Coordinates of C-alpha atoms in Angstrom, one line a residue:
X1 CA 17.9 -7.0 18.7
X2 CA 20.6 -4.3 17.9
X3 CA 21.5 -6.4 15.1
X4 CA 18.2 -7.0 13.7
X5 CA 17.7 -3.5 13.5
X6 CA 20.8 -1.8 12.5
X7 CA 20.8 -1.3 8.9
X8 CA 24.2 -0.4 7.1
X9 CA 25.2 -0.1 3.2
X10 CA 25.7 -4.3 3.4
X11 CA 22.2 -4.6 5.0
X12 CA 20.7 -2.5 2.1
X13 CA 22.3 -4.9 -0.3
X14 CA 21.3 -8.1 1.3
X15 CA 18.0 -8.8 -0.4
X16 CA 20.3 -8.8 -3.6
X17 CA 21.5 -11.7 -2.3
X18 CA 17.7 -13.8 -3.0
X19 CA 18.1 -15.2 -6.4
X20 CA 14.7 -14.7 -6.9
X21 CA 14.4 -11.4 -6.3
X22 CA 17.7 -9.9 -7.5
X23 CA 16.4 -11.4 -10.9
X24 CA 12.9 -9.5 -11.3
X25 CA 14.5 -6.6 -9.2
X26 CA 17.2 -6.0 -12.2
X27 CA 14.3 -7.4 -14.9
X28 CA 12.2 -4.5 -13.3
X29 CA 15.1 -1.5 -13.4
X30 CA 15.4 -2.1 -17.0
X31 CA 11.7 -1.9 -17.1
X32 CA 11.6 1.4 -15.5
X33 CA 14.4 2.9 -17.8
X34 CA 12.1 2.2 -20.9
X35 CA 8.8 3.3 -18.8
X36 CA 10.8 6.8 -18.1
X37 CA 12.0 7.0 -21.4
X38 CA 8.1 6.6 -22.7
X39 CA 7.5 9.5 -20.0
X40 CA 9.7 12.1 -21.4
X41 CA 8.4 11.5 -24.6
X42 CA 4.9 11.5 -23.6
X43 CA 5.4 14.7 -21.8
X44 CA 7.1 16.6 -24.6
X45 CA 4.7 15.0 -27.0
X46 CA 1.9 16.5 -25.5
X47 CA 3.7 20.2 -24.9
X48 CA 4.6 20.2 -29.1
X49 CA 0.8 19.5 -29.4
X50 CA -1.4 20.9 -27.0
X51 CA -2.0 24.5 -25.9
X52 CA -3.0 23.7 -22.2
X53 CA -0.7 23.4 -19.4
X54 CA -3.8 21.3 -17.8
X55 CA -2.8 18.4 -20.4
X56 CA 0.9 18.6 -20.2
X57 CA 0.1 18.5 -16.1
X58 CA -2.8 15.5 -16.7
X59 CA -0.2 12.9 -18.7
X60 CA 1.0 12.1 -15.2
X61 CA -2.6 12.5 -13.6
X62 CA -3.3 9.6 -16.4
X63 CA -1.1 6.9 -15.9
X64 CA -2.1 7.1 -11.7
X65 CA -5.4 7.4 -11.4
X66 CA -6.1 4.1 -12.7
X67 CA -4.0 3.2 -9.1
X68 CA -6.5 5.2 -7.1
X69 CA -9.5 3.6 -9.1
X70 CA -8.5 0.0 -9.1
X71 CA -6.2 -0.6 -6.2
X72 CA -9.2 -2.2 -3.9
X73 CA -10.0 -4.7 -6.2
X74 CA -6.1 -5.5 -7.4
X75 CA -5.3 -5.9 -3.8
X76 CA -7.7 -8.3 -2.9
X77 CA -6.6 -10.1 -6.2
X78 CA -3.4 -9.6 -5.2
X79 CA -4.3 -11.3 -1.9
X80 CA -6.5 -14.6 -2.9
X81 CA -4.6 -15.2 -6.3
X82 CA -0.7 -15.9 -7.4
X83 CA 0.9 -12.7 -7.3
X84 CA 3.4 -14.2 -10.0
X85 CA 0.8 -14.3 -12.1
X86 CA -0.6 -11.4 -11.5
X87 CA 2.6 -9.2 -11.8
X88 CA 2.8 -10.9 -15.8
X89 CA -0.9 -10.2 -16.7
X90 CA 0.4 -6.6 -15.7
X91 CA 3.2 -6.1 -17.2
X92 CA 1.8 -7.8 -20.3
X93 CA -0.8 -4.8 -20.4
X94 CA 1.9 -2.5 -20.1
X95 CA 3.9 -3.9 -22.9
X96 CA 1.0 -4.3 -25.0
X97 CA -0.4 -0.9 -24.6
X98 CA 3.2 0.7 -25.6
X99 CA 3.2 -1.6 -28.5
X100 CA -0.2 -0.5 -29.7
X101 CA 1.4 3.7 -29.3
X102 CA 4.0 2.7 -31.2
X103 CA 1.9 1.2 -34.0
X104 CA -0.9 4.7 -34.1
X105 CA 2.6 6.3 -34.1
X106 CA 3.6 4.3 -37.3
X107 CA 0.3 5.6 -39.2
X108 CA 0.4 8.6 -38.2
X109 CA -2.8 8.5 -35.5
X110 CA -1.5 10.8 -32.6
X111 CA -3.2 13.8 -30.5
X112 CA -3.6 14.3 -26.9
X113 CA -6.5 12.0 -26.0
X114 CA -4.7 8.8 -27.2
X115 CA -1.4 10.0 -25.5
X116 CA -3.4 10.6 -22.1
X117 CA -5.3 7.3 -23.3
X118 CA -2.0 5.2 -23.1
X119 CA -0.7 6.9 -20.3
X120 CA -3.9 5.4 -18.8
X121 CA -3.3 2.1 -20.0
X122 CA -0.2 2.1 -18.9
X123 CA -1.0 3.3 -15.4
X124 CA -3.9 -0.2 -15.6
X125 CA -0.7 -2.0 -15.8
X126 CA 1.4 -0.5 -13.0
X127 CA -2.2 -0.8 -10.6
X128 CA -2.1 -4.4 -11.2
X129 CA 1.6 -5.7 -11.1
X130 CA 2.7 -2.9 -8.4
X131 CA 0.7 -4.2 -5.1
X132 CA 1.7 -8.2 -6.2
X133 CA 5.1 -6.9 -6.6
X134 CA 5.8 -5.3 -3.4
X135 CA 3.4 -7.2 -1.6
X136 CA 5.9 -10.2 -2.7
X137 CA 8.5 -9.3 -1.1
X138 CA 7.5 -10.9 1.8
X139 CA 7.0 -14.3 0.1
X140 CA 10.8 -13.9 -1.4
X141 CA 13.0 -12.2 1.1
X142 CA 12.9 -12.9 5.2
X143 CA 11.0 -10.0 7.5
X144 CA 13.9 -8.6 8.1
X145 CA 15.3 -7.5 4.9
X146 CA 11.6 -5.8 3.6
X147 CA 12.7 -2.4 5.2
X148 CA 15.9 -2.9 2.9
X149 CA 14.1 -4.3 0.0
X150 CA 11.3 -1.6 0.1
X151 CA 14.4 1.2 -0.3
X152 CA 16.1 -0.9 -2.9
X153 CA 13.0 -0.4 -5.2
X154 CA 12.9 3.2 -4.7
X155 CA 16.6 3.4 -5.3
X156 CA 16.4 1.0 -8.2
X157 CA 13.8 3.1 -9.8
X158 CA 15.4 6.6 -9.0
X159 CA 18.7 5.7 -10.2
X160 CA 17.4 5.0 -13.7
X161 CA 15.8 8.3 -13.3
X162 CA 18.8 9.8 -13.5
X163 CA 19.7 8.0 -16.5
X164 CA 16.2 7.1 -18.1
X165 CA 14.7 11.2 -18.7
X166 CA 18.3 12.1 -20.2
X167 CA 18.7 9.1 -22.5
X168 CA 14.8 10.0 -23.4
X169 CA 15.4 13.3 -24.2
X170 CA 18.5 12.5 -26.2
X171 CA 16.2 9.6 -28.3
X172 CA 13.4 12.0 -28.8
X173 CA 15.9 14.7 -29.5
X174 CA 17.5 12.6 -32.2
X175 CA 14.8 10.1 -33.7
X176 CA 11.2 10.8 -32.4
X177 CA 9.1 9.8 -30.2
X178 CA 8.3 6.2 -31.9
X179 CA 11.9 4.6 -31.5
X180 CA 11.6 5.8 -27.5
X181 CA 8.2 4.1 -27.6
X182 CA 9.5 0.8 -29.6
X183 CA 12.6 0.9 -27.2
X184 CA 10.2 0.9 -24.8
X185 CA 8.2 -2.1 -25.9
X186 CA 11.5 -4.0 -25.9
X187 CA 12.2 -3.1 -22.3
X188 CA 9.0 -4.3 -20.9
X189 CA 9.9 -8.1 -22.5
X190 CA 13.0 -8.0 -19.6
X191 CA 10.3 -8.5 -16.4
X192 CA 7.7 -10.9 -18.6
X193 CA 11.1 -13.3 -18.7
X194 CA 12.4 -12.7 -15.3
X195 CA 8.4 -13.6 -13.6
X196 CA 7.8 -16.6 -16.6
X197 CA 11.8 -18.0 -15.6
X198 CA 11.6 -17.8 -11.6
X199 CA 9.3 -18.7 -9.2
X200 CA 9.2 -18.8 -5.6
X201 CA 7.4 -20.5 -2.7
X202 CA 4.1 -19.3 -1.5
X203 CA 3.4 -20.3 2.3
X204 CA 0.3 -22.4 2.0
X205 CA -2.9 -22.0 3.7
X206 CA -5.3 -24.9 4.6
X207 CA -8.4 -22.4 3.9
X208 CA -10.1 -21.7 0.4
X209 CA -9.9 -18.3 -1.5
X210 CA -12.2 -15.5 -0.1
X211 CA -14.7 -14.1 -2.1
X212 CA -13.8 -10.9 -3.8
X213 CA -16.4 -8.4 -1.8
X214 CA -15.0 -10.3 1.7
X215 CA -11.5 -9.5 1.0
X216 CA -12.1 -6.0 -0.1
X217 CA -14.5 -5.8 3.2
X218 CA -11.6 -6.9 5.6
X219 CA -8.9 -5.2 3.6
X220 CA -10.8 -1.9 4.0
X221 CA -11.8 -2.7 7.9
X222 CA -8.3 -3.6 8.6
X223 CA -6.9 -0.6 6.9
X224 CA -9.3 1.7 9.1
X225 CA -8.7 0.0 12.5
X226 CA -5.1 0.6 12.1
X227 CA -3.8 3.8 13.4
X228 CA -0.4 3.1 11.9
X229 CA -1.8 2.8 8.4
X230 CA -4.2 5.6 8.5
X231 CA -1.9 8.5 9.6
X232 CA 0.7 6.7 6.6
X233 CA -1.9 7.4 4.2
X234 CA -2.9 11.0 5.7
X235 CA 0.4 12.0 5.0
X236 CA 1.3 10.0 2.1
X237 CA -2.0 11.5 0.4
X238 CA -0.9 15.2 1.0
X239 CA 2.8 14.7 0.4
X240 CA 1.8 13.4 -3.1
X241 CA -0.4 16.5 -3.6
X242 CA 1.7 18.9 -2.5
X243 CA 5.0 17.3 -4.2
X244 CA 4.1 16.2 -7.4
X245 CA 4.5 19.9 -9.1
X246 CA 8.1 19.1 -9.4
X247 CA 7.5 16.7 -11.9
X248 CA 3.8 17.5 -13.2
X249 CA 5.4 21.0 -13.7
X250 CA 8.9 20.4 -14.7
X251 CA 7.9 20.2 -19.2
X252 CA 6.9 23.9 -18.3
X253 CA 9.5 24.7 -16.3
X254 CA 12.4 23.4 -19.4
X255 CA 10.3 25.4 -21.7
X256 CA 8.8 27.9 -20.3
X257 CA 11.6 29.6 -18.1
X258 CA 14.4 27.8 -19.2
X259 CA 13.9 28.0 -22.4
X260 CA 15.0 24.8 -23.3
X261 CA 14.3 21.9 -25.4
X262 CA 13.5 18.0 -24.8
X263 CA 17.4 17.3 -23.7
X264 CA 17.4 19.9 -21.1
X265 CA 14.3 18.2 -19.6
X266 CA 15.8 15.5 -19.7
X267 CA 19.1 16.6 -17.5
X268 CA 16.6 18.5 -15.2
X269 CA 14.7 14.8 -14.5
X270 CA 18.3 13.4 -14.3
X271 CA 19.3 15.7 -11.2
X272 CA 15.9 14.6 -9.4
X273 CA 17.0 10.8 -10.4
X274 CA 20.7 11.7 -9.3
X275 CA 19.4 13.2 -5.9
X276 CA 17.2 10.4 -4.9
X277 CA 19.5 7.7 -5.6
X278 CA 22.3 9.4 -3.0
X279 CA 19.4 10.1 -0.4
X280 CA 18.2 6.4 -1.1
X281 CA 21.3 5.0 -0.3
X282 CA 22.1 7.0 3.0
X283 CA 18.2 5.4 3.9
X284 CA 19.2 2.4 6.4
X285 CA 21.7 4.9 7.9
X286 CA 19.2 7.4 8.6
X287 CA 16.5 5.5 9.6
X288 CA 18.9 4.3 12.2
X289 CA 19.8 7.4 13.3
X290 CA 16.3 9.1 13.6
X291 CA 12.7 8.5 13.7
X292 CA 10.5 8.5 11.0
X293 CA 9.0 11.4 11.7
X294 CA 11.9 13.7 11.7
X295 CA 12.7 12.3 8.6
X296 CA 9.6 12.5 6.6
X297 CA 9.5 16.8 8.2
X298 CA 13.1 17.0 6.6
X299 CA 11.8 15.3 3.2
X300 CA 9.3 17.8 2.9
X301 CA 10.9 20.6 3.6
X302 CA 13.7 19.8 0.8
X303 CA 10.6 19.1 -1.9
X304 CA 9.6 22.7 -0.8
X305 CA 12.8 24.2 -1.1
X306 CA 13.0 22.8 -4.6
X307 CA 9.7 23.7 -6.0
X308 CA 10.5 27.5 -4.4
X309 CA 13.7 27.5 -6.6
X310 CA 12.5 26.3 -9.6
X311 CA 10.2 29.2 -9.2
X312 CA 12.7 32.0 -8.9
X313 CA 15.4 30.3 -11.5
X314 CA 16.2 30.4 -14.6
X315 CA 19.3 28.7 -15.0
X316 CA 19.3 25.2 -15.8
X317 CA 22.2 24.4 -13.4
X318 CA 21.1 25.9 -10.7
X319 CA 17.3 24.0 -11.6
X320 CA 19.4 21.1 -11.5
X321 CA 20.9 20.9 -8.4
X322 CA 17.6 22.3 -6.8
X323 CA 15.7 19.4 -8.2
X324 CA 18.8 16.9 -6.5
X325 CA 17.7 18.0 -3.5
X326 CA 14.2 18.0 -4.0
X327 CA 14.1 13.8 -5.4
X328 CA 16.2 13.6 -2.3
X329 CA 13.5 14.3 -0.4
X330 CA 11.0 12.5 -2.6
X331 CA 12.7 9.3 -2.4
X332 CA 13.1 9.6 1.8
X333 CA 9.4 10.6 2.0
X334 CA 7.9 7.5 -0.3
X335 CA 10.9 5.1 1.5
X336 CA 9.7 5.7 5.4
X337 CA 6.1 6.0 4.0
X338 CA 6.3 2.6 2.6
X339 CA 8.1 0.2 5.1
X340 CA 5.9 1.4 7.2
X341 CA 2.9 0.4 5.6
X342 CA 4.4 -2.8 4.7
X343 CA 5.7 -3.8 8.4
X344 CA 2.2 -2.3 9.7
X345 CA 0.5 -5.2 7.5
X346 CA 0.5 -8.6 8.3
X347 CA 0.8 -11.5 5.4
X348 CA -2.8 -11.8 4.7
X349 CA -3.9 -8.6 4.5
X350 CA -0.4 -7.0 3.2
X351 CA -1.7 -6.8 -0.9
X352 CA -4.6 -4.6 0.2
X353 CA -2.9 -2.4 2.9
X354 CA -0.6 -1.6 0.0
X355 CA -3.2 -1.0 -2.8
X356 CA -5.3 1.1 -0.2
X357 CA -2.0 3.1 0.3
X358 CA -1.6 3.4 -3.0
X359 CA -4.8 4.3 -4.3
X360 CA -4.7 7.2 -2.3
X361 CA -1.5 8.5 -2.6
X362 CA -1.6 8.0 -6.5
X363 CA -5.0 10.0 -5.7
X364 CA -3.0 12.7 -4.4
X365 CA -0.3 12.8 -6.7
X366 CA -3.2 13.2 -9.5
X367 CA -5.5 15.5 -7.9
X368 CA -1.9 17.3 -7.3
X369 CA -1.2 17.3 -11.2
X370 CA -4.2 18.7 -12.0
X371 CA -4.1 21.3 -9.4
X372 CA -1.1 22.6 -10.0
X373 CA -1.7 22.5 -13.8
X374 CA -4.9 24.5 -13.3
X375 CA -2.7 26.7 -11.1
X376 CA -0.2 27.6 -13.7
X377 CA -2.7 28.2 -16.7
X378 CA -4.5 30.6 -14.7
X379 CA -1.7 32.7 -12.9
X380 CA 1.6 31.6 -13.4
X381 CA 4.1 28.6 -13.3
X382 CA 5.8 30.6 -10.4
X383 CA 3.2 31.1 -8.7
X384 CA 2.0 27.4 -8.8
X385 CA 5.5 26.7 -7.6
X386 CA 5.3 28.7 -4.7
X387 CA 2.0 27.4 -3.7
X388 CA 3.5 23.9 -3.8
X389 CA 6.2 24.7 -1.8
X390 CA 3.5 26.4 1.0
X391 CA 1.8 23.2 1.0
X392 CA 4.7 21.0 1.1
X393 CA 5.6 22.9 4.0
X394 CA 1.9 22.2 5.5
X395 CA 2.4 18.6 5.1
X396 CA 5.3 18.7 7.3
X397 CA 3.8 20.6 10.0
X398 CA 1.1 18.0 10.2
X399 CA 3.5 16.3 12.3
X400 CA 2.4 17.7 15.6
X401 CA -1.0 15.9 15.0
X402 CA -0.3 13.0 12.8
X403 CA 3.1 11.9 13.5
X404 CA 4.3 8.9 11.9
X405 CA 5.9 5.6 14.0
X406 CA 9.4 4.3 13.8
X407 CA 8.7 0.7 13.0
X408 CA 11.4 -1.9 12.3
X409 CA 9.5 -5.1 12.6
X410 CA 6.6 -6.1 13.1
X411 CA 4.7 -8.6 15.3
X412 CA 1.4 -9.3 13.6
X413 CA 2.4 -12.7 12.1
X414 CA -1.1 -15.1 13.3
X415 CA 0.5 -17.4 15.0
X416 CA -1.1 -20.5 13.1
X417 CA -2.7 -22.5 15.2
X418 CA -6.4 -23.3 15.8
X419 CA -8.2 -26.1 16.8
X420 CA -11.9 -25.9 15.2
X421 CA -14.7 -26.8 17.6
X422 CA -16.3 -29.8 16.7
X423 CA -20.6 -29.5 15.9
X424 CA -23.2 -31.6 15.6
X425 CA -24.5 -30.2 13.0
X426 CA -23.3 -30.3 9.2
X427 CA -22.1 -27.1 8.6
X428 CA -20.5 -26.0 5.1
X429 CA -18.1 -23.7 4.3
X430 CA -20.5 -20.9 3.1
X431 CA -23.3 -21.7 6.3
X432 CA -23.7 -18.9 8.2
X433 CA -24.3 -16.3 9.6
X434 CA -22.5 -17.3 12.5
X435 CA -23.1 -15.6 15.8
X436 CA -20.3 -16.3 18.3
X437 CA -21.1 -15.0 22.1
X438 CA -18.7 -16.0 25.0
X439 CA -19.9 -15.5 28.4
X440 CA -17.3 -14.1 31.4
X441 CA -18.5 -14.0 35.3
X442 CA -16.3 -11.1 36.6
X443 CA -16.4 -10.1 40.0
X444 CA -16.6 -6.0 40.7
X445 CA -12.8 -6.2 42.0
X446 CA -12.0 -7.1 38.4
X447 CA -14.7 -5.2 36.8
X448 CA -12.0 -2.2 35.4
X449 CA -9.0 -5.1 34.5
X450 CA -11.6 -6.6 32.6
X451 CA -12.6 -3.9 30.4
X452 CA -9.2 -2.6 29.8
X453 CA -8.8 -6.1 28.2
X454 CA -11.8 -5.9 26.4
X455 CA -10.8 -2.7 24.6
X456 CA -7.9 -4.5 23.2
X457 CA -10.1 -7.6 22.4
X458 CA -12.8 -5.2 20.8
X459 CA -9.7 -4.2 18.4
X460 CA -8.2 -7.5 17.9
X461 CA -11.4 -9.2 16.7
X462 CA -12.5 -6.3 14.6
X463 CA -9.1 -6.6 13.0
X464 CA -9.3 -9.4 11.7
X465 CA -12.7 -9.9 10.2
X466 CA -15.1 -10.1 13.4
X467 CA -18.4 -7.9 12.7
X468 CA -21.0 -6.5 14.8
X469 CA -18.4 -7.0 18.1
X470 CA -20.5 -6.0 21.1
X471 CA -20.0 -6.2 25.0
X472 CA -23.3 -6.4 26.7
X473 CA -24.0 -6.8 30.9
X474 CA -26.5 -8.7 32.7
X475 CA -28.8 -6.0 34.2
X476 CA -30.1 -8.3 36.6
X477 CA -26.8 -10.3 37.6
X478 CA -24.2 -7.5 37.1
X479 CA -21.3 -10.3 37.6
X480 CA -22.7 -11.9 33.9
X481 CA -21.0 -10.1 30.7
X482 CA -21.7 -11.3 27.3
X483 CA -18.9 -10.3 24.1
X484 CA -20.7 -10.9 21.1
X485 CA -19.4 -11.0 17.6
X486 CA -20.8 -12.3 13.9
X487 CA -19.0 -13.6 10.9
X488 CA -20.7 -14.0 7.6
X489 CA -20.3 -17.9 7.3
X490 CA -19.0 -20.6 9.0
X491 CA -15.1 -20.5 6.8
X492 CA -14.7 -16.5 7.6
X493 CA -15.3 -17.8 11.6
X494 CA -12.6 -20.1 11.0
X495 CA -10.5 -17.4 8.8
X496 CA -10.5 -15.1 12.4
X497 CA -8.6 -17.3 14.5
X498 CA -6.4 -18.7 12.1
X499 CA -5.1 -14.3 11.4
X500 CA -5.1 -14.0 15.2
X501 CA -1.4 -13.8 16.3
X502 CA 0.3 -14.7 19.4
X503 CA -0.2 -11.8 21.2
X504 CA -3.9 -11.8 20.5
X505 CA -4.4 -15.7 21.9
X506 CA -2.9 -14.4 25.3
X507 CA -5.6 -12.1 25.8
X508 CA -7.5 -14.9 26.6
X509 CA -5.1 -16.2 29.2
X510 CA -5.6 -12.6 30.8
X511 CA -9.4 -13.2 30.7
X512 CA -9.2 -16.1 31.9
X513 CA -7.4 -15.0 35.1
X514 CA -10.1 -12.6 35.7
X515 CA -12.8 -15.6 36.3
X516 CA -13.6 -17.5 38.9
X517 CA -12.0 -21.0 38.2
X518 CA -15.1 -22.6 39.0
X519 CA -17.1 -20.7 36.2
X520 CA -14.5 -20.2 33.3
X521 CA -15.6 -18.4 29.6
X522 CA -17.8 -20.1 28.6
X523 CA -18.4 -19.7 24.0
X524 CA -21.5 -20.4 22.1
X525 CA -21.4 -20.9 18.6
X526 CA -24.9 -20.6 16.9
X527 CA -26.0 -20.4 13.3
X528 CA -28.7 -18.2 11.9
X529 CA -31.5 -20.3 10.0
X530 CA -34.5 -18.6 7.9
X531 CA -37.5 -20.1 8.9
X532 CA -40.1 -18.2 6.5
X533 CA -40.3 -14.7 5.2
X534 CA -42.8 -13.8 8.0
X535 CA -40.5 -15.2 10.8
X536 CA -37.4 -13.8 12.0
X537 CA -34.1 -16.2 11.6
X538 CA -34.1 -18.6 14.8
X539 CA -30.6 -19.2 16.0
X540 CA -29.5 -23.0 16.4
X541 CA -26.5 -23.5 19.3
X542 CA -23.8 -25.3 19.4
X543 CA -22.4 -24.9 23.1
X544 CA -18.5 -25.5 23.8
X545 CA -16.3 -24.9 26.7
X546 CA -13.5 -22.5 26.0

């Protein structure tokens, strides 16, 4: 156990050792260095051409909200489809939509609509490929190495932040805005190759694709049964609002109080990228060393300290080495946030949980731009900065109600086995409803055992895709308890007890240990059948013995 656990600089490596993944990993950091080159220019684009500090604060509200606004549906795609192919119709968008800036660029077609236009665009891309990415990682790399793999891609992407804003600046500096885009164009070819040259093995599953509305239904019921989850994406909401000023801001902060040009923006984005790369790599030690929690308080408190200096200085050095500490605490904050959410999330439900993460964190981080934006036009940039800072400080304080878990593994794998009742009648995949009710005859010695187990049932079922779960007593013989649950059609029955996991089948070793032996649970399986607009459904059983 110690060793699955421990994590050291060679166990943040290891996923590096995958073919499969190193490949897109690398494909996807060169990616990124062109994608943050587009965003520097972007940004200073928009402050040589607009008078509002809202639109300098909205490019990056542009490129996330389409994450907020599409991540359901993506997820669920991301779920039912091949996440291969999902990650290149992506990434295709992305590369076309930079190719298209680049063209308007060309004949001379720019304002600030079409640059927050393609930011958009761009940010359609990210919604899509992002969630099959990382929800990948579970296909390419054993369960172990996800915590590991999930701090490689923030490390992967923060250390060509230190590289990517400065080498943007220097382009834009030099040659303009439209080589940075075209150089841009040419990066997003690197991941189209990698995803079209490699492919990796899918585990199988004997059941058909879900219907789009049914997998966003028990994505979205999953996501709210889980505690774990929810309190990830209570935090990870408010940390993106409160924390995004140090980059929404930081155009206004190079010109307006440093005085500075498109280069010195780019070495202040350099010292954030510098900053999170050395936290990301002190990651596996520290999330060996302390809990999650304590970790996410400290991450916010650095972002605040950051955003309060940027506030009072107006020296680029000092800026810079303020901003190192504060994508320290950026990259440590989004790290813990996502393993969690990934090792809260079993394999069939893991695209959503992340997309439903995302869309609201991406939510916060654009509600955060514009707030802060809004902030600075109608008071000051310091005093937006300072508010930040108060807030980040909020977020951390949170803790005493919301903490966060410590998880390094998790144990919601189903465990794969089912054996289907047979019927007598000819039931298709899309019959239904299907109304499932299993009968228990507890005595009142076992009355309290057998609710405690029923709680956990009640959560287990409703988990995975079990509706309308009810526990109902015989008022006339007390001993008589009916548990009563429905499932759209007769596949999503099926679909529950093929996600139910090992843990969950031996709740019904414990309830059977509460019955007489004599009288064991005893399931009915029935299936609702119209029988005329004027006539309520009658039910038609199938009886089994469990």
């Amino acid at each position: 156990m110690a060793a699955a656990t421990e994590e050291d600089t060679s166990g943040l490596l290891a996923p590096l050792k995958n073919p499969t993944f190193r490949s897109v990993f690398l494909a996807s950091q060169l990616s990124s260095l062109g994608w943050l080159m587009q965003t520097v220019a972007l940004s200073w684009l928009m402050v040589t051409i607009a008078t509002s500090d809202v639109m300098v604060a909205l490019v990056q509200a542009a490129s996330t909200l389409p994450t907020f606004f599409l991540a359901i549906f993506v997820g669920a795609i991301a779920d039912n489809y091949n996440r291969r192919i999902v990650m290149i119709v992506g990434r295709s968008l992305m590369m076309a939509a930079s190719a298209m800036l680049v063209i308007l660029m060309a004949l001379g077609i720019t304002n600030a609509w079409i640059i927050l236009a393609f930011s958009f665009l761009d940010g359609c891309g990210i919604a899509l490929a992002d969630p099959a990415w990382r929800a990948s990682l579970g296909d390419m790399l054993e369960r172990r190495h996800i915590p590991s793999a999930v701090t490689l891609l923030n490390v992967g992407f923060n250390t060509v932040r230190s590289v990517g804003p400065a080498l943007g600046g220097f382009i834009v500096a030099a040659f303009g805005p439209m080589v940075t885009f075209a150089l841009t164009t040419l990066g997003f070819v690197a991941p189209l190759t990698a995803l079209l040259r490699n492919k990796w093995k899918v585990p199988s599953s004997s059941l058909p694709r879900e219907a789009l509305v049914t997998a966003i239904y028990d994505g979205l019921r999953f996501t709210a049964i889980s505690s774990e989850i929810k309190t990830t994406i209570a935090r990870g909401t408010l940390f993106g609002v409160a924390g995004t000023a140090l980059l929404a801001l930081l155009p206004l902060v190079a010109r307006d109080q440093l005085k500075a040009g498109p280069i010195a923006y780019g070495i202040l984005m350099a010292g954030f990228g510098a900053g999170a790369l050395l936290a990301g790599l002190a990651n596996p030690r520290l999330r060996r060393r302390f809990v999650q929690e304590g970790m996410f308080v400290v991450a916010c408190i650095a972002c605040a300290a950051c955003a309060l200096a940027l506030a009072l200085t107006s020296n680029l050095a000092v800026a810079t080495v303020s901003l190192a500490l504060g994508g320290a605490g950026w990259v440590t904050g989004w790290s813990g946030l996502g393993v969690n959410v990934q090792l809260a999330s079993p394999r069939w439900v893991v695209g959503r949980t992340i997309s439903i993460y995302s869309a609201f964190t991406y939510g916060g981080i654009a509600a955060g731009s514009w707030l802060w934006g809004t902030i600075a036009e109608n008071h000051s940039l310091s005093w937006a900065l300072g508010a930040s800072a108060g807030a980040s400080l909020v977020v951390a304080a949170l803790g005493f109600k919301l903490p966060i878990s410590n998880r390094f593994e998790s144990e919601l794998e189903p465990s794969g086995s089912f054996d289907a009742p047979s019927v007598a009648l000819d039931l298709k995949p899309r019959s239904g409803p299907i109304l499932v009710t299993t009968e228990y005859l507890i005595t009142d010695d076992n009355v309290d055992l057998f609710l405690e187990v029923m709680r956990k049932r009640r959560h287990v079922q409703s988990r995975v895709g079990a509706r309308q779960w009810t526990l109902t007593r015989d008022v006339r013989e007390p001993s008589r308890w009916l548990e009563t649950y429905r499932t759209p059609t007769w596949m999503d029955f099926h679909r529950i007890h093929h996600r139910l996991t090992a843990a969950d089948k031996q709740l019904d070793q414990e309830l059977l240990g509460l019955t007489p032996e004599a009288h064991p649970p005893k399931t009915t399986i029935l299936v609702e059948r119209p029988t005329g607009a004027a006539r309520k459904p009658s039910p038609v059983p199938y009886v089994s013995q469990k």
